[in-house]
PDB file of C-alpha atoms in Angstrom:
ATOM      1  CA  UNK B   1      88.060  77.891 103.867  1.00  0.00           C
ATOM      2  CA  UNK B   2      91.703  78.535 104.642  1.00  0.00           C
ATOM      3  CA  UNK B   3      93.992  75.598 103.902  1.00  0.00           C
ATOM      4  CA  UNK B   4      97.389  77.146 104.613  1.00  0.00           C
ATOM      5  CA  UNK B   5      97.243  78.071 108.285  1.00  0.00           C
ATOM      6  CA  UNK B   6      99.965  78.442 110.911  1.00  0.00           C
ATOM      7  CA  UNK B   7      98.995  78.189 114.568  1.00  0.00           C
ATOM      8  CA  UNK B   8     101.106  80.774 116.390  1.00  0.00           C
ATOM      9  CA  UNK B   9     100.889  78.865 119.692  1.00  0.00           C
ATOM     10  CA  UNK B  10     102.632  75.857 118.083  1.00  0.00           C
ATOM     11  CA  UNK B  11     105.658  77.915 117.034  1.00  0.00           C
ATOM     12  CA  UNK B  12     108.366  77.840 119.694  1.00  0.00           C
ATOM     13  CA  UNK B  13     111.508  79.950 119.992  1.00  0.00           C
ATOM     14  CA  UNK B  14     113.412  77.389 117.888  1.00  0.00           C
ATOM     15  CA  UNK B  15     110.707  77.564 115.254  1.00  0.00           C
ATOM     16  CA  UNK B  16     108.656  74.997 113.430  1.00  0.00           C
ATOM     17  CA  UNK B  17     108.758  73.620 109.897  1.00  0.00           C
ATOM     18  CA  UNK B  18     105.656  73.192 107.759  1.00  0.00           C
ATOM     19  CA  UNK B  19     104.991  71.363 104.495  1.00  0.00           C
ATOM     20  CA  UNK B  20     101.813  72.134 102.599  1.00  0.00           C
ATOM     21  CA  UNK B  21     100.773  70.430  99.366  1.00  0.00           C
ATOM     22  CA  UNK B  22      99.208  72.840  96.879  1.00  0.00           C
ATOM     23  CA  UNK B  23      96.515  70.582  95.475  1.00  0.00           C
ATOM     24  CA  UNK B  24      94.830  71.028  92.118  1.00  0.00           C
ATOM     25  CA  UNK B  25      91.643  72.039  93.920  1.00  0.00           C
ATOM     26  CA  UNK B  26      93.418  74.687  96.004  1.00  0.00           C
ATOM     27  CA  UNK B  27      95.281  76.074  92.978  1.00  0.00           C
ATOM     28  CA  UNK B  28      92.086  76.116  90.889  1.00  0.00           C
ATOM     29  CA  UNK B  29      90.282  78.012  93.643  1.00  0.00           C
ATOM     30  CA  UNK B  30      93.169  80.417  94.298  1.00  0.00           C
ATOM     31  CA  UNK B  31      93.762  81.194  90.614  1.00  0.00           C
ATOM     32  CA  UNK B  32      90.132  81.227  89.447  1.00  0.00           C
ATOM     33  CA  UNK B  33      89.563  84.933  90.025  1.00  0.00           C
ATOM     34  CA  UNK B  34      92.929  86.352  89.040  1.00  0.00           C
ATOM     35  CA  UNK B  35      91.671  89.490  87.357  1.00  0.00           C
ATOM     36  CA  UNK B  36      93.663  88.536  84.269  1.00  0.00           C
ATOM     37  CA  UNK B  37      90.811  88.535  81.783  1.00  0.00           C
ATOM     38  CA  UNK B  38      93.127  87.925  78.821  1.00  0.00           C
ATOM     39  CA  UNK B  39      94.675  84.786  80.247  1.00  0.00           C
ATOM     40  CA  UNK B  40      93.916  81.770  82.366  1.00  0.00           C
ATOM     41  CA  UNK B  41      96.517  80.485  84.783  1.00  0.00           C
ATOM     42  CA  UNK B  42      96.253  76.898  86.018  1.00  0.00           C
ATOM     43  CA  UNK B  43      98.322  73.946  87.168  1.00  0.00           C
ATOM     44  CA  UNK B  44      99.972  72.124  84.262  1.00  0.00           C
ATOM     45  CA  UNK B  45      97.859  69.058  83.338  1.00  0.00           C
ATOM     46  CA  UNK B  46     100.748  66.589  83.580  1.00  0.00           C
ATOM     47  CA  UNK B  47     102.345  68.165  86.671  1.00  0.00           C
ATOM     48  CA  UNK B  48     102.296  66.961  90.235  1.00  0.00           C
ATOM     49  CA  UNK B  49     100.637  69.220  92.748  1.00  0.00           C
ATOM     50  CA  UNK B  50     102.587  72.229  93.937  1.00  0.00           C
ATOM     51  CA  UNK B  51     104.430  72.360  97.236  1.00  0.00           C
ATOM     52  CA  UNK B  52     105.018  74.966  99.918  1.00  0.00           C
ATOM     53  CA  UNK B  53     107.715  74.295 102.517  1.00  0.00           C
ATOM     54  CA  UNK B  54     108.137  76.846 105.295  1.00  0.00           C
ATOM     55  CA  UNK B  55     110.015  77.463 108.503  1.00  0.00           C
ATOM     56  CA  UNK B  56     108.449  79.832 111.023  1.00  0.00           C
ATOM     57  CA  UNK B  57     110.030  81.207 114.169  1.00  0.00           C
ATOM     58  CA  UNK B  58     108.955  83.767 116.735  1.00  0.00           C
ATOM     59  CA  UNK B  59     110.642  86.913 117.958  1.00  0.00           C
ATOM     60  CA  UNK B  60     108.376  88.215 120.676  1.00  0.00           C
ATOM     61  CA  UNK B  61     104.945  88.594 119.085  1.00  0.00           C
ATOM     62  CA  UNK B  62     106.429  88.734 115.579  1.00  0.00           C
ATOM     63  CA  UNK B  63     106.573  85.619 113.421  1.00  0.00           C
ATOM     64  CA  UNK B  64     109.139  85.333 110.634  1.00  0.00           C
ATOM     65  CA  UNK B  65     108.214  82.904 107.863  1.00  0.00           C
ATOM     66  CA  UNK B  66     110.733  81.781 105.236  1.00  0.00           C
ATOM     67  CA  UNK B  67     110.529  79.002 102.707  1.00  0.00           C
ATOM     68  CA  UNK B  68     110.129  77.776  99.144  1.00  0.00           C
ATOM     69  CA  UNK B  69     107.128  77.692  96.824  1.00  0.00           C
ATOM     70  CA  UNK B  70     107.158  75.295  93.880  1.00  0.00           C
ATOM     71  CA  UNK B  71     104.501  74.657  91.249  1.00  0.00           C
ATOM     72  CA  UNK B  72     104.252  73.990  87.523  1.00  0.00           C
ATOM     73  CA  UNK B  73     101.676  76.366  86.063  1.00  0.00           C
ATOM     74  CA  UNK B  74     100.500  76.798  82.502  1.00  0.00           C
ATOM     75  CA  UNK B  75      98.981  79.814  80.765  1.00  0.00           C
ATOM     76  CA  UNK B  76      98.253  80.646  77.108  1.00  0.00           C
ATOM     77  CA  UNK B  77     101.209  81.929  75.069  1.00  0.00           C
ATOM     78  CA  UNK B  78     100.887  85.662  74.352  1.00  0.00           C
ATOM     79  CA  UNK B  79     101.879  85.087  70.705  1.00  0.00           C
ATOM     80  CA  UNK B  80     100.271  81.832  69.550  1.00  0.00           C
ATOM     81  CA  UNK B  81      97.827  80.954  72.373  1.00  0.00           C
ATOM     82  CA  UNK B  82      99.350  77.489  72.822  1.00  0.00           C
ATOM     83  CA  UNK B  83      99.993  76.409  76.426  1.00  0.00           C
ATOM     84  CA  UNK B  84     103.071  78.133  77.854  1.00  0.00           C
ATOM     85  CA  UNK B  85     104.714  76.478  80.861  1.00  0.00           C
ATOM     86  CA  UNK B  86     105.417  78.698  83.860  1.00  0.00           C
ATOM     87  CA  UNK B  87     107.666  76.955  86.377  1.00  0.00           C
ATOM     88  CA  UNK B  88     107.364  78.538  89.815  1.00  0.00           C
ATOM     89  CA  UNK B  89     110.307  78.271  92.194  1.00  0.00           C
ATOM     90  CA  UNK B  90     109.957  81.251  94.522  1.00  0.00           C
ATOM     91  CA  UNK B  91     111.461  82.214  97.844  1.00  0.00           C
ATOM     92  CA  UNK B  92     108.847  83.071 100.470  1.00  0.00           C
ATOM     93  CA  UNK B  93     109.810  85.608 103.137  1.00  0.00           C
ATOM     94  CA  UNK B  94     107.260  87.354 105.328  1.00  0.00           C
ATOM     95  CA  UNK B  95     107.192  89.107 108.680  1.00  0.00           C
ATOM     96  CA  UNK B  96     103.926  88.876 110.609  1.00  0.00           C
ATOM     97  CA  UNK B  97     103.114  91.186 113.505  1.00  0.00           C
ATOM     98  CA  UNK B  98     100.296  90.698 115.999  1.00  0.00           C
ATOM     99  CA  UNK B  99      97.587  93.341 115.791  1.00  0.00           C
ATOM    100  CA  UNK B 100      96.652  92.920 119.449  1.00  0.00           C
ATOM    101  CA  UNK B 101      93.386  91.971 121.083  1.00  0.00           C
ATOM    102  CA  UNK B 102      91.766  95.414 120.888  1.00  0.00           C
ATOM    103  CA  UNK B 103      91.490  96.443 117.269  1.00  0.00           C
ATOM    104  CA  UNK B 104      90.645 100.080 116.829  1.00  0.00           C
ATOM    105  CA  UNK B 105      88.480 101.016 113.863  1.00  0.00           C
ATOM    106  CA  UNK B 106      90.483 101.976 110.820  1.00  0.00           C
ATOM    107  CA  UNK B 107      89.815 105.398 109.324  1.00  0.00           C
ATOM    108  CA  UNK B 108      88.797 105.753 105.691  1.00  0.00           C
ATOM    109  CA  UNK B 109      92.360 106.643 104.775  1.00  0.00           C
ATOM    110  CA  UNK B 110      95.158 104.931 106.630  1.00  0.00           C
ATOM    111  CA  UNK B 111      98.689 106.316 106.495  1.00  0.00           C
ATOM    112  CA  UNK B 112     101.242 103.536 106.175  1.00  0.00           C
ATOM    113  CA  UNK B 113     104.862 103.945 107.110  1.00  0.00           C
ATOM    114  CA  UNK B 114     107.630 102.236 105.095  1.00  0.00           C
ATOM    115  CA  UNK B 115     107.997  99.754 107.969  1.00  0.00           C
ATOM    116  CA  UNK B 116     104.294  98.836 107.679  1.00  0.00           C
ATOM    117  CA  UNK B 117     104.744  97.903 104.032  1.00  0.00           C
ATOM    118  CA  UNK B 118     107.253  95.200 104.957  1.00  0.00           C
ATOM    119  CA  UNK B 119     104.883  93.533 107.422  1.00  0.00           C
ATOM    120  CA  UNK B 120     101.773  91.444 107.353  1.00  0.00           C
ATOM    121  CA  UNK B 121      99.446  91.467 110.338  1.00  0.00           C
ATOM    122  CA  UNK B 122      97.608  88.681 112.089  1.00  0.00           C
ATOM    123  CA  UNK B 123      94.936  88.656 114.761  1.00  0.00           C
ATOM    124  CA  UNK B 124      94.423  85.876 117.261  1.00  0.00           C
ATOM    125  CA  UNK B 125      96.432  82.668 117.152  1.00  0.00           C
ATOM    126  CA  UNK B 126      96.249  81.937 113.423  1.00  0.00           C
ATOM    127  CA  UNK B 127      98.216  83.141 110.431  1.00  0.00           C
ATOM    128  CA  UNK B 128      96.375  82.427 107.188  1.00  0.00           C
ATOM    129  CA  UNK B 129      98.756  82.195 104.223  1.00  0.00           C
ATOM    130  CA  UNK B 130      96.315  81.468 101.374  1.00  0.00           C
ATOM    131  CA  UNK B 131      96.183  85.015  99.938  1.00  0.00           C
ATOM    132  CA  UNK B 132      99.916  85.549 100.381  1.00  0.00           C
ATOM    133  CA  UNK B 133     100.797  82.321  98.552  1.00  0.00           C
ATOM    134  CA  UNK B 134      98.342  83.292  95.795  1.00  0.00           C
ATOM    135  CA  UNK B 135     100.198  86.611  95.392  1.00  0.00           C
ATOM    136  CA  UNK B 136     103.553  84.838  95.180  1.00  0.00           C
ATOM    137  CA  UNK B 137     102.157  82.563  92.445  1.00  0.00           C
ATOM    138  CA  UNK B 138     100.719  85.440  90.421  1.00  0.00           C
ATOM    139  CA  UNK B 139     103.926  87.466  90.693  1.00  0.00           C
ATOM    140  CA  UNK B 140     105.796  84.589  89.048  1.00  0.00           C
ATOM    141  CA  UNK B 141     103.575  84.640  85.928  1.00  0.00           C
ATOM    142  CA  UNK B 142     105.219  86.814  83.245  1.00  0.00           C
ATOM    143  CA  UNK B 143     103.234  89.643  81.682  1.00  0.00           C
ATOM    144  CA  UNK B 144     103.844  88.235  78.186  1.00  0.00           C
ATOM    145  CA  UNK B 145     104.296  84.463  78.634  1.00  0.00           C
ATOM    146  CA  UNK B 146     105.646  82.603  75.590  1.00  0.00           C
ATOM    147  CA  UNK B 147     105.550  78.877  74.876  1.00  0.00           C
ATOM    148  CA  UNK B 148     109.141  78.888  73.598  1.00  0.00           C
ATOM    149  CA  UNK B 149     111.732  81.657  73.143  1.00  0.00           C
ATOM    150  CA  UNK B 150     111.455  81.899  69.339  1.00  0.00           C
ATOM    151  CA  UNK B 151     107.660  81.671  69.072  1.00  0.00           C
ATOM    152  CA  UNK B 152     106.549  83.383  65.839  1.00  0.00           C
ATOM    153  CA  UNK B 153     102.926  83.663  66.874  1.00  0.00           C
ATOM    154  CA  UNK B 154      99.787  82.904  64.926  1.00  0.00           C
ATOM    155  CA  UNK B 155     100.344  82.923  61.141  1.00  0.00           C
ATOM    156  CA  UNK B 156      98.632  85.899  59.506  1.00  0.00           C
ATOM    157  CA  UNK B 157      96.400  84.895  56.566  1.00  0.00           C
ATOM    158  CA  UNK B 158      97.223  86.623  53.260  1.00  0.00           C
ATOM    159  CA  UNK B 159      93.750  88.163  53.139  1.00  0.00           C
ATOM    160  CA  UNK B 160      94.415  90.231  56.270  1.00  0.00           C
ATOM    161  CA  UNK B 161      98.201  90.585  56.122  1.00  0.00           C
ATOM    162  CA  UNK B 162      98.171  93.925  54.338  1.00  0.00           C
ATOM    163  CA  UNK B 163     100.415  95.009  51.423  1.00  0.00           C
ATOM    164  CA  UNK B 164     103.639  93.552  52.797  1.00  0.00           C
ATOM    165  CA  UNK B 165     104.844  92.299  56.092  1.00  0.00           C
ATOM    166  CA  UNK B 166     107.678  94.740  56.862  1.00  0.00           C
ATOM    167  CA  UNK B 167     109.226  92.336  59.365  1.00  0.00           C
ATOM    168  CA  UNK B 168     109.954  89.857  56.578  1.00  0.00           C
ATOM    169  CA  UNK B 169     111.573  92.467  54.293  1.00  0.00           C
ATOM    170  CA  UNK B 170     115.319  92.065  54.021  1.00  0.00           C
ATOM    171  CA  UNK B 171     117.580  95.023  54.692  1.00  0.00           C
ATOM    172  CA  UNK B 172     119.409  96.395  51.667  1.00  0.00           C
ATOM    173  CA  UNK B 173     123.137  96.700  52.391  1.00  0.00           C
ATOM    174  CA  UNK B 174     122.390  96.671  56.109  1.00  0.00           C
ATOM    175  CA  UNK B 175     119.934  99.579  55.779  1.00  0.00           C
ATOM    176  CA  UNK B 176     116.262  99.387  56.619  1.00  0.00           C
ATOM    177  CA  UNK B 177     114.348  99.525  53.280  1.00  0.00           C
ATOM    178  CA  UNK B 178     112.185 102.353  54.608  1.00  0.00           C
ATOM    179  CA  UNK B 179     115.305 104.487  55.034  1.00  0.00           C
ATOM    180  CA  UNK B 180     116.901 103.502  51.696  1.00  0.00           C
ATOM    181  CA  UNK B 181     115.783 106.735  49.902  1.00  0.00           C
ATOM    182  CA  UNK B 182     117.956 108.701  52.313  1.00  0.00           C
ATOM    183  CA  UNK B 183     121.041 106.940  50.896  1.00  0.00           C
ATOM    184  CA  UNK B 184     120.765 109.172  47.809  1.00  0.00           C
ATOM    185  CA  UNK B 185     121.598 112.167  50.008  1.00  0.00           C
ATOM    186  CA  UNK B 186     124.924 110.706  51.116  1.00  0.00           C
ATOM    187  CA  UNK B 187     127.681 112.759  49.498  1.00  0.00           C
ATOM    188  CA  UNK B 188     125.298 115.539  48.401  1.00  0.00           C
ATOM    189  CA  UNK B 189     124.985 117.149  51.803  1.00  0.00           C
ATOM    190  CA  UNK B 190     128.054 119.200  52.769  1.00  0.00           C
ATOM    191  CA  UNK B 191     129.699 118.142  55.986  1.00  0.00           C
ATOM    192  CA  UNK B 192     131.505 120.379  58.420  1.00  0.00           C
ATOM    193  CA  UNK B 193     135.235 119.763  58.383  1.00  0.00           C
TER     194      UNK B 193
END
């Protein structure tokens, strides 16, 4: 069931404004099958529902949609697995072009021009925005979300930490300890003068 629908017949030359609430149910449905098997994206538990405000106007058969998408999402931190907030405040800009009444069958491989990549297509009198808004939401989720900028991650138990954690080793005189043996060569190797 499409919840975010624009009726093209209602949009005049001056345009029309729309306000859609992004309810918990809609967000749960839209984000349930994200394909991100390592993470789960959802609306923050203490957040209000998201909001989509749009303005649509027509130019011939084309419909230009601009607006703002706001939501407070949460996903597990990539370092410590604690909830990481993901505030979404995205600009929405799309150009929709009518496909026409007679749709011809699409071949197995369809060649797209650069102009086609900047357009979305609609058939009939309805523009369904659900999948497009879902894409905008997913594009706002970082690849490696962190709960806070200095997150150290999950502490490594001593039994599995290995001989020494090289990150914790201090540098000797500003030199990485792994490169310290090379300091003995300084002065012994002739330099070109």
